[in-house]
Amino acid sequence: MSANPDNEISSLSELLTHAYAIEEDAIDRYHMLGDQMEVHNNHELAKLFRDLAGHEEKHAAEIKARAETIGLMNLKSSEYKWPDTEGPELAALDEAHYRMTPWHALQMALKAETRAFEFFDHIVNTVTDPEIKKWAEEFREEEAEHVTLVERLLEKNPEPPAGWADDDDPPNLQE
Amino acid sequence: MNVSAPLKASDFKSDLKPVWCPGCGDYHVLLSLTKALADLERKPEEVAVISGIGCSSRIPAYLKCYGFHGVHGRSLPLGTGLKVARPDMTVIVAGGDGDGFSIGGNHFLHACRRNIDLTYIVMDNRVYGMTKGQPSPTTEPDWDSALSPGGTGLNPFHPLVIALASGANFVARAFSGDIRGTTKLISDAVNHPGFSFIQILSPCVTFRPEQKEWKSAIHAPPVEATDDPARAARRIMTDDGFNVGVLYRGDRRPYKIGDGVEHKTVADLEQEFQI
Amino acid sequence: MNVSAPLKASDFKSDLKPVWCPGCGDYHVLLSLTKALADLERKPEEVAVISGIGCSSRIPAYLKCYGFHGVHGRSLPLGTGLKVARPDMTVIVAGGDGDGFSIGGNHFLHACRRNIDLTYIVMDNRVYGMTKGQPSPTTEPDWDSALSPGGTGLNPFHPLVIALASGANFVARAFSGDIRGTTKLISDAVNHPGFSFIQILSPCVTFRPEQKEWKSAIHAPPVEATDDPARAARRIMTDDGFNVGVLYRGDRRPYKIGDGVEHKTVADLEQEFQI
Amino acid sequence: MSDQIKIDTGISIALTGSGGAGVMTAGGMLLEAAAKSGFYGLQTRSVGPQIRGGEAAALLRLSNHAVEIHRGGFDILFALDWSNFSRFAAEITLDENSVVIFDPEGGEVPEIVSAATKNIIELPIKKFASEIPGGRMNMIALGIVAGAIDLPKETVLGLIVRKFASKGEAVLEASRACLEAGYKHAGSVANAPKLVSDAENADVPRWLITGNEAAALGAVRGGIKFAAAYPITPATEILEWLAPSLTAIGGNLVQAEDELSSINMIIGASYGGIPSITATSGPGLALMTESIGLATAAEVPVVIVDVMRGGPSTGIPTKSEQSDLNIAIYGLHGDAPHLVTAPLSVADCLFTTQWSVHLAEAMQVPAIILSDQYLGQAKMIIDKPADVAFFADRSKVEKIDTAYTRYALTADGVSPMAIPGTAGGQYTADGLEHSVTGTPSSAAEDHHDQLAKRRRKIEGFNYGTHWAEIEGEGDLVIVTWGSTAAPVREAAELARAEGISVKTIAVRLLAPLRVEALEAELAGARRVLVIEQNDLAQFYRYLRGHVDLPADTRAYHHPGPMMLSTTEILSEIMKEHRL
Amino acid sequence: MSDQIKIDTGISIALTGSGGAGVMTAGGMLLEAAAKSGFYGLQTRSVGPQIRGGEAAALLRLSNHAVEIHRGGFDILFALDWSNFSRFAAEITLDENSVVIFDPEGGEVPEIVSAATKNIIELPIKKFASEIPGGRMNMIALGIVAGAIDLPKETVLGLIVRKFASKGEAVLEASRACLEAGYKHAGSVANAPKLVSDAENADVPRWLITGNEAAALGAVRGGIKFAAAYPITPATEILEWLAPSLTAIGGNLVQAEDELSSINMIIGASYGGIPSITATSGPGLALMTESIGLATAAEVPVVIVDVMRGGPSTGIPTKSEQSDLNIAIYGLHGDAPHLVTAPLSVADCLFTTQWSVHLAEAMQVPAIILSDQYLGQAKMIIDKPADVAFFADRSKVEKIDTAYTRYALTADGVSPMAIPGTAGGQYTADGLEHSVTGTPSSAAEDHHDQLAKRRRKIEGFNYGTHWAEIEGEGDLVIVTWGSTAAPVREAAELARAEGISVKTIAVRLLAPLRVEALEAELAGARRVLVIEQNDLAQFYRYLRGHVDLPADTRAYHHPGPMMLSTTEILSEIMKEHRL
Ligand SMILES: Cc1ncc(C[n+]2csc(CCOP(=O)(O)OP(=O)(O)O)c2C)c(N)n1
Ligand SMILES: Cc1ncc(C[n+]2csc(CCOP(=O)(O)OP(=O)(O)O)c2C)c(N)n1
Ligand code: SF4
Ligand code: SF4
Ligand SMILES: [Mg+2]
Ligand SMILES: [Mg+2]
């Protein structure tokens, strides 16, 4: 795929822009999933995704505050230096299901947080600028905390038995 | 909305929540489209998204642009009329493989031939999703369904080659899950003059759950985009159907829209009837 | 009619006198078709010739076969229905470039894709003859007419490549004036399994008198027919449009028509509703 | 049928739920269990716009005699959850006798429900289900309702085994356990009405069928051997039933690229002598009209089933409406007389389709059948339909000695057809106006002759008594058509039980309208009510255009998505009666 | 208009010939010469099925006052040859006063001609022509006829110069010599009627125009800036006139691949705010109905001109018929109210089209205009049409502050439209039933509201007096529409001249029918005659369905290819009068 891992983050502003975008995209993504669950009447999951979005909103606000003096860049989506096809901290849309359980949602979140961790980890390990490195380390630690948090939540939400997706009813004909 | 602040992808999303099945590839397409529009720095009111009928064709209402959800198979003529009458608008036509290649096949041929400056996106899931899973022109011959028990036995056809043979000026294949790639292809397509066609492989998780595997089959085209349609056609006819990217980028003459200038008045036109 | 005597071409001609303009290429096509049917040793009642609307589409009534002069653009579905329901008949679908490539374009795509064993002949004069001279999808971009003053500016498209990309099993180009060649192509096409498509360049002397020059432009294809559709497509896209002969002869799987055997009775089918 | 007991209104049950709760499956099993226990009934569904996981309502009516439509009110509402209940609220009318069962985990009881009835029973279904490994709420609900209305447990159990056996022992066991749990808790719904079986009906062989299936079966009974298909809601099931069935009986179904193609495919096949059909809905019918005109002019019999949905344009695809009458009758350009019929009930989808195949073939003319989403998709328990002797029986020439004139001017207008393959019968079918031989002609005489012949064919035909179903006597006459016949006939029966005499005329043959017969049936009518489900009173206008109606003729009509109910029609009858 | 002189019937002339004899050209020059000399008149043609070189008849009527249609008989028949004369015999009625001129080299005088009149003059036209280098029979015939009816030679000569100057001196000279020769021999036809000019009319500015040209001009006068085209007889001329004209005024015409495309192109363009049109005939209209329904539901104004021809199916493409009324009014699926209008004369093609553009735009609804082959292709001398103030003037939102509701429920049903490009007005137009915002909805309330709004829009509109042209008074009322208005009005005038009072109502607005206004106009009518040109009395049925007609209402109608003539309608009036 069109991965582009070789591009290096080259300024503090760019780093912050990426960090902020990660959170913003994650907010959108969780709301998108929340919408899906609402439309499909999976209210438990809708609430869970809204909560996850709430978390990310807090982070986004923090980053924004921190970026006050440095300033954020206006990047086009193609100018972001994501290692993968989109931002790292994004729940995979294609893993959603209308009968999904909290376990599935948390798995999605876990993968997303882990990818975010790896993103900053990669910067920490490759970037030369000490300032950028320092900030990246901070972001990395935060993501590490998130990962632990999600892991803890997962303990309370075990994997559902097989057949969780079974729907006795056939799909509906529409237009 | 602050005019000076650049618009974000989310500024292109409407408040309406999609009825699509969670997991459906079309969510990705929606996302890529909004990102591309943000990248293109269009204003929502300068963009019109036109569709037919099908799950995928529900996309206009999920955007904050002008939209037209027409009848089954007729999105391209709608888009053509709009673009010729209003060349100032950015026109994107979108829909499904059934809508575009089955009932809409003729308009597809002729929209390519006319080469009007618009972008046509087909969310190809090789099935009629909306009507509960019938084979489409891109469906594999052995795919079993109620309407074609045991499969149609028909080879899927090659929409990209048909686009080339008919005269499209930009031909690309994308995979919905590849959001960055798709976003880039859409904005390239919109920027390219003339008719641009993107076939986006977009899984239907409900009727074709096996399409979740597409993710691992996808690869970038082995060679660069060509501007030789004959070469492009041959390549596409022999590829495995899973290479994504721009496959043809041409400079065929685009449709000549009138200059919009009133060279004559209606009274001038009436002269010819005078005795 | 003596059953034992072999039929001659003239035995396939009806008593109705064509309304075509003297000099029209379609007279030649009629002649070649009767010759081919005689060569094929078909009986007139075993052959059905199906058409749409246009000068060329008048052809069924000039033959002594079964005929159907349908509505504009729908000859291929008529022929498809007939062939699937009555596989014992030899079905030949015939018409013009407007009928087949413009309004009938979608059926053309899908008839190729279905690959049913019938033969489709398009008498291509690059104009709508019947309605007094409007450009068709194969018309040159600079051809001036009342509906497109100064020309359409559109590149003509490639019906033969479209046939290939859609799945036709036999693709050929002919020139009406070449009666021997056309006769042979028609009988080869009828004999070839699956969907056979012949584009016959057939001049319209009334609205395109310059097409009389085609006679000297025609040449045989520089190379032999191929069975590789990708190669054939590339060749056709780069040729000059005047090489006649078989351009592709494939062995793509033909449409599977039911075996016509009553495996179940209607009463058997009713079982499922019983409580 | 004047027996008071027979017109009891049965038990109406609504099961609602969402997100894959499986209410349709539970409802279907309830219906089947009732069928197996000797009852009649029907099930319809109402769903949200989502393909999967949307909100759904399974609406049932069970009775000890045949019922054709919902009564207009519900005795039991079982809400697995209340998600988007508002979508169905208008369809699920409750009154003070209604019993409501719900799971408190599924949200608050909506205002509209609690305002209607006090019989609201809270049961922790989800909890019950969670106590059973692999347990599912819908199976528990099934048990509760089946138990509450007195359906025998063994029958339901038998169905569960049949349905889930293939899914493995665990699933089967879970379902069984859920059912048991349900029956155990059925006692909590003690005040629910009970199904009391009627010994008379017990042995009548019965079918469980939808109108779409019935239409498809009617087609093959009538002799259809070829179909062309382009899927569209709510007609697709006809095509999907025909696909394997036609192959099994030696015929064919071809999936077309669009409706322009499907109509022409069946014209081509029928020209080849093979009786042919297609099914569609309004948007598809609109695409076919040019070619239906071709079939009219070239005299090729074809049958088109239009399973109507809410219009205009894409409209409301999943809801029923009778608004395609105009296009069916008048939608062809030029003077193009053809047949239009409408089934009057789910079971009648079979008869009307079979009869229409027969008529189309006998007169070499296209027939449009106006079914609708209700008839097509309602699942119904019906008496096994009688075999009727209406088959495709086209007038053909077998041996041709002299010159063949395809469009010869015969007394009845029907000219024997030469089927391709017949030596000496070669002709060219043509949509251009033609002489008797089929040669294009613009002569006034040929045009007039051929127009008159095509008109004569269908106007002079002997349609017997099948043009309508007529019941009762009285100076109040209700004229109706299609699916609206069901509530009209039921309402009239109820009115008669109240001593009000009403005559009902449910018209099956819409075009050509049997004007004389209808006027004869209307002779002596003091008041006429024309009842139908559309906005523009299309049938009423059509009748006015052709039939001399009494001055006191009134149209009662409204568009979908709501069906006309027995209750509302009864109240219209009362209004007229009081006048 | 009761002046006896004004209702003289003028001179009717038929020129026939074949194989490229050039009768149409000669006829056209005769018409133009008459025009230039201060007369009125019209020319139609009748041709064989060949593309070129077939038999042809140029049919003219010249008069000193405006005439709209052939009278039904011919004063002069000039036969360059008799090839396939039988094709025209029914159209060229002759009586004992008719003068027939023919060339003996062109065959025997047909029985039907010699039986009708004794005034048969033999002239060796071919020989005359052969004596002039490059001489052509048609120019000689032109001279003879022009001379015989007293058209000034200089005028005809002027036309010849204009027409042939570009073809070189030799051709011009030959034509001039032929004309002279013709004038020289005109004396042989001394008993021909003469054209006597009417001083009153001499200075009125006049146009020479066909109905198709008039419709196209009406469209651009009304504000049309976009057209999509798929050629079809007899509508092509509208599209061909629009092609260069729209470009010239800053608009566009796109040739579509089929009619499905052309209708959707104009919907797309109109959605973009640009008034748009297409023109077609019956087969094309049939293909458009699905999408016209979309325009209805999505409330996008478009104008479709249906130039009717003989139906059904491909029918008789070159002949006129009024048999598309049903499909125009009722051809959309679902309840889909829209506008249907019909021009009442060639000149009225301009007004009716312009008015229809205005109406469609004002109400955001599709309008179908029912012209026909006669109106469309007849070439006519008319008074220069007045400028009328009906323009495309759509209700639009300019600036949006709060949330925009595209389908808001307004009092008159018209909701201001946001044109793409307007910031804040973004909405999605939809053919699915929708709420006020355009969001798909299957709720009963939304469906009923939107159906009612779309009905209200067109039913409540103030159409002024343009819904019909009404003339005369009397207890015999003729109701008619479209091109049949011409012979009806002329016949009524002739009847009045005989002292018979007749009222004529020529309906221009067919849908929505102005029921109240029509009933008011019919109040006091003792007998009503409904006159139209089709087989099924479509308008009569439609009127019956909506209007309370007197018991003594009768339909007089027949299909094409023959037009209803003044003479035959006059005789129907006489019949009614005698009753
Ligand atoms: C004229 C007409 N015919 C048929 C239909 C029914 N119909 C609606 S969507 C659809 C197919 C959609 O398939 P596709 O375009 O692949 O969209 P998807 O749902 O797969 O995204 C069909 C056949 C219709 N709405 N209109
Ligand atoms: C639905 C419909 N649209 C348009 C027409 C008018 N029409 C008749 S023939 C024709 C074009 C014929 O062109 P082509 O098929 O190339 O035949 P040719 O006359 O050149 O042989 C058209 C547009 C029609 N008969 N029906
Ligand atoms: S049915 Fe398939 S295409 Fe439609 S929304 Fe669901 S997953 Fe997507
Ligand atoms: S117009 Fe052209 S295509 Fe038609 S018959 Fe004449 S020469 Fe042939
Ligand atoms: Mg699809
Ligand atoms: Mg042609």
mmCIF file of N, CA and C and ligand atoms in Angstrom, chain C residues 56 96-98 123 125-129, ligand 6:
data_model
loop_
_atom_site.group_PDB
_atom_site.id
_atom_site.type_symbol
_atom_site.label_atom_id
_atom_site.label_comp_id
_atom_site.label_asym_id
_atom_site.label_seq_id
_atom_site.Cartn_x
_atom_site.Cartn_y
_atom_site.Cartn_z
ATOM 1 N N SER C 56 -30.502 0.478 -41.548
ATOM 2 C CA SER C 56 -29.925 -0.858 -41.508
ATOM 3 C C SER C 56 -30.855 -1.860 -40.823
ATOM 4 N N GLY C 96 -27.755 -0.798 -36.838
ATOM 5 C CA GLY C 96 -26.837 0.276 -37.166
ATOM 6 C C GLY C 96 -25.968 0.688 -35.996
ATOM 7 N N ASP C 97 -25.088 1.630 -36.255
ATOM 8 C CA ASP C 97 -24.176 2.115 -35.218
ATOM 9 C C ASP C 97 -24.917 2.962 -34.187
ATOM 10 N N GLY C 98 -25.937 3.684 -34.623
ATOM 11 C CA GLY C 98 -26.716 4.445 -33.653
ATOM 12 C C GLY C 98 -27.510 3.498 -32.777
ATOM 13 N N MET C 123 -24.047 -2.583 -39.011
ATOM 14 C CA MET C 123 -23.744 -1.892 -40.263
ATOM 15 C C MET C 123 -23.373 -0.465 -39.901
ATOM 16 N N ASN C 125 -22.169 3.041 -40.440
ATOM 17 C CA ASN C 125 -21.973 4.111 -41.424
ATOM 18 C C ASN C 125 -21.630 5.427 -40.735
ATOM 19 N N ARG C 126 -21.341 5.317 -39.437
ATOM 20 C CA ARG C 126 -20.907 6.484 -38.676
ATOM 21 C C ARG C 126 -21.880 7.655 -38.774
ATOM 22 N N VAL C 127 -23.141 7.309 -38.806
ATOM 23 C CA VAL C 127 -24.163 8.356 -38.883
ATOM 24 C C VAL C 127 -25.520 7.736 -38.556
ATOM 25 N N TYR C 128 -26.437 8.563 -38.116
ATOM 26 C CA TYR C 128 -27.840 8.146 -38.024
ATOM 27 C C TYR C 128 -28.442 8.416 -39.388
ATOM 28 N N GLY C 129 -28.597 7.377 -40.201
ATOM 29 C CA GLY C 129 -29.153 7.580 -41.530
ATOM 30 C C GLY C 129 -30.636 7.908 -41.461
HETATM 31 MG MG MG F 6 -25.838 4.392 -38.856
#
